[in-house]
Short mmCIF file of C-alpha atoms in Angstrom, two decimals:
data_model
loop_
_atom_site.label_atom_id
_atom_site.label_comp_id
_atom_site.label_asym_id
_atom_site.label_seq_id
_atom_site.Cartn_x
_atom_site.Cartn_y
_atom_site.Cartn_z
CA UNK A 1 29.48 -10.31 -71.17
CA UNK A 2 25.74 -9.93 -71.79
CA UNK A 3 24.63 -7.25 -74.29
CA UNK A 4 20.95 -6.34 -74.05
CA UNK A 5 18.94 -4.88 -76.92
CA UNK A 6 15.50 -3.38 -76.30
CA UNK A 7 12.61 -3.43 -78.76
CA UNK A 8 8.87 -2.81 -78.80
CA UNK A 9 8.71 0.88 -78.00
CA UNK A 10 6.53 3.32 -79.91
CA UNK A 11 3.67 5.79 -79.82
CA UNK A 12 0.40 4.85 -78.14
CA UNK A 13 -2.69 6.68 -76.93
CA UNK A 14 -3.44 7.00 -73.24
CA UNK A 15 -5.09 3.82 -71.99
CA UNK A 16 -3.29 1.70 -74.54
CA UNK A 17 -0.72 -1.06 -74.13
CA UNK A 18 2.80 -1.89 -75.24
CA UNK A 19 5.19 -4.74 -74.59
CA UNK A 20 8.90 -4.08 -74.40
CA UNK A 21 11.38 -6.88 -75.00
CA UNK A 22 15.03 -7.06 -74.05
CA UNK A 23 17.10 -9.72 -75.74
CA UNK A 24 20.39 -10.33 -74.00
CA UNK A 25 23.04 -12.29 -75.87
CA UNK A 26 25.46 -14.44 -73.92
CA UNK A 27 25.15 -17.73 -72.09
CA UNK A 28 25.05 -16.29 -68.56
CA UNK A 29 21.71 -14.47 -68.77
CA UNK A 30 20.20 -16.59 -66.00
CA UNK A 31 22.93 -15.43 -63.60
CA UNK A 32 21.57 -11.88 -63.58
CA UNK A 33 18.61 -10.16 -62.01
CA UNK A 34 17.07 -7.95 -64.70
CA UNK A 35 15.46 -4.56 -64.40
CA UNK A 36 13.69 -1.87 -66.36
CA UNK A 37 14.40 1.81 -65.79
CA UNK A 38 13.09 4.89 -67.55
CA UNK A 39 14.22 8.43 -68.13
CA UNK A 40 11.94 11.28 -69.12
CA UNK A 41 13.35 14.52 -70.61
CA UNK A 42 15.00 16.63 -67.94
CA UNK A 43 14.57 13.99 -65.26
CA UNK A 44 16.74 11.41 -63.55
CA UNK A 45 16.68 7.80 -64.68
CA UNK A 46 14.30 5.94 -62.36
CA UNK A 47 13.55 2.37 -61.39
CA UNK A 48 10.41 0.83 -62.91
CA UNK A 49 10.52 -2.93 -62.30
CA UNK A 50 12.92 -5.78 -61.60
CA UNK A 51 12.85 -9.56 -61.63
CA UNK A 52 15.02 -12.13 -59.92
CA UNK A 53 17.18 -14.72 -61.63
CA UNK A 54 14.58 -17.46 -61.67
CA UNK A 55 11.68 -15.13 -62.44
CA UNK A 56 9.75 -16.00 -59.30
CA UNK A 57 10.24 -12.67 -57.50
CA UNK A 58 9.48 -9.19 -58.83
CA UNK A 59 9.46 -5.58 -57.61
CA UNK A 60 7.73 -2.51 -59.03
CA UNK A 61 7.70 1.24 -58.71
CA UNK A 62 4.51 2.15 -56.85
CA UNK A 63 3.04 4.16 -59.70
CA UNK A 64 3.16 1.22 -62.14
CA UNK A 65 1.90 -1.53 -59.82
CA UNK A 66 -1.16 -3.21 -61.28
CA UNK A 67 -0.44 -1.77 -64.75
CA UNK A 68 3.03 -3.10 -65.65
CA UNK A 69 4.24 -6.71 -65.54
CA UNK A 70 7.85 -7.82 -65.79
CA UNK A 71 8.66 -11.37 -66.85
CA UNK A 72 11.60 -13.32 -68.24
CA UNK A 73 12.34 -16.37 -70.37
CA UNK A 74 15.79 -17.69 -69.49
CA UNK A 75 15.64 -20.18 -72.36
CA UNK A 76 15.28 -17.27 -74.79
CA UNK A 77 17.60 -14.90 -72.87
CA UNK A 78 14.82 -12.33 -72.89
CA UNK A 79 13.09 -10.11 -70.34
CA UNK A 80 9.76 -8.42 -71.02
CA UNK A 81 7.82 -5.44 -69.69
CA UNK A 82 4.11 -5.52 -70.43
CA UNK A 83 2.61 -2.05 -69.96
CA UNK A 84 -1.16 -1.62 -69.76
CA UNK A 85 -3.34 1.43 -69.07
CA UNK A 86 -0.54 3.71 -70.19
CA UNK A 87 -0.57 7.35 -69.11
CA UNK A 88 1.16 10.40 -70.62
CA UNK A 89 3.44 10.48 -67.56
CA UNK A 90 4.80 7.08 -68.61
CA UNK A 91 6.45 8.75 -71.60
CA UNK A 92 10.20 8.14 -71.40
CA UNK A 93 13.12 6.20 -72.79
CA UNK A 94 12.99 2.75 -71.23
CA UNK A 95 16.23 0.93 -70.47
CA UNK A 96 16.84 -2.74 -69.78
CA UNK A 97 19.64 -3.52 -67.30
CA UNK A 98 21.24 -6.51 -65.63
CA UNK A 99 22.65 -6.97 -62.13
CA UNK A 100 24.91 -9.65 -60.76
CA UNK A 101 23.78 -8.89 -57.20
CA UNK A 102 21.58 -11.27 -55.29
CA UNK A 103 17.99 -10.27 -54.66
CA UNK A 104 16.02 -7.67 -56.58
CA UNK A 105 18.12 -4.49 -56.78
CA UNK A 106 16.42 -1.18 -57.49
CA UNK A 107 19.38 1.24 -57.43
CA UNK A 108 20.97 2.20 -60.75
CA UNK A 109 24.41 1.71 -59.21
CA UNK A 110 23.62 -1.98 -58.56
CA UNK A 111 23.32 -2.72 -62.27
CA UNK A 112 26.30 -3.91 -64.29
CA UNK A 113 25.20 -3.46 -67.90
CA UNK A 114 22.59 -1.47 -69.80
CA UNK A 115 20.83 -1.49 -73.14
CA UNK A 116 20.59 1.50 -75.48
CA UNK A 117 16.98 2.28 -74.61
CA UNK A 118 13.59 2.25 -76.33
CA UNK A 119 11.36 5.31 -76.67
CA UNK A 120 7.81 5.05 -75.33
CA UNK A 121 5.50 7.98 -76.03
CA UNK A 122 1.96 8.11 -74.64
CA UNK A 123 -0.32 10.75 -76.14
CA UNK A 124 -3.24 12.24 -74.24
#
């Protein structure tokens, strides 16, 4: 079983940057596609970005394209989310998740395990 732990969240002004990290213990990290989701207060958890097992294929929510970059280091069992040009509407708890499905899943139900979340707050 892979247990992910997020880090790197915090408070940033609009236009600023943050990098989230998700360290996943376990030797089978490379067998999972990895994704980032977020949940703002009073809203459903939504897909943000995902990356395939090898790291060569990625998918993004339309509103973060060109601002966010997902990447992974299978040697370090870690997936990253670099967030630039942050906006107040990006404020949410960000969750790392892993999926054993092939391809780049974007549905919450396609993910097998989840981290505890990291708070990101963007002030205007």
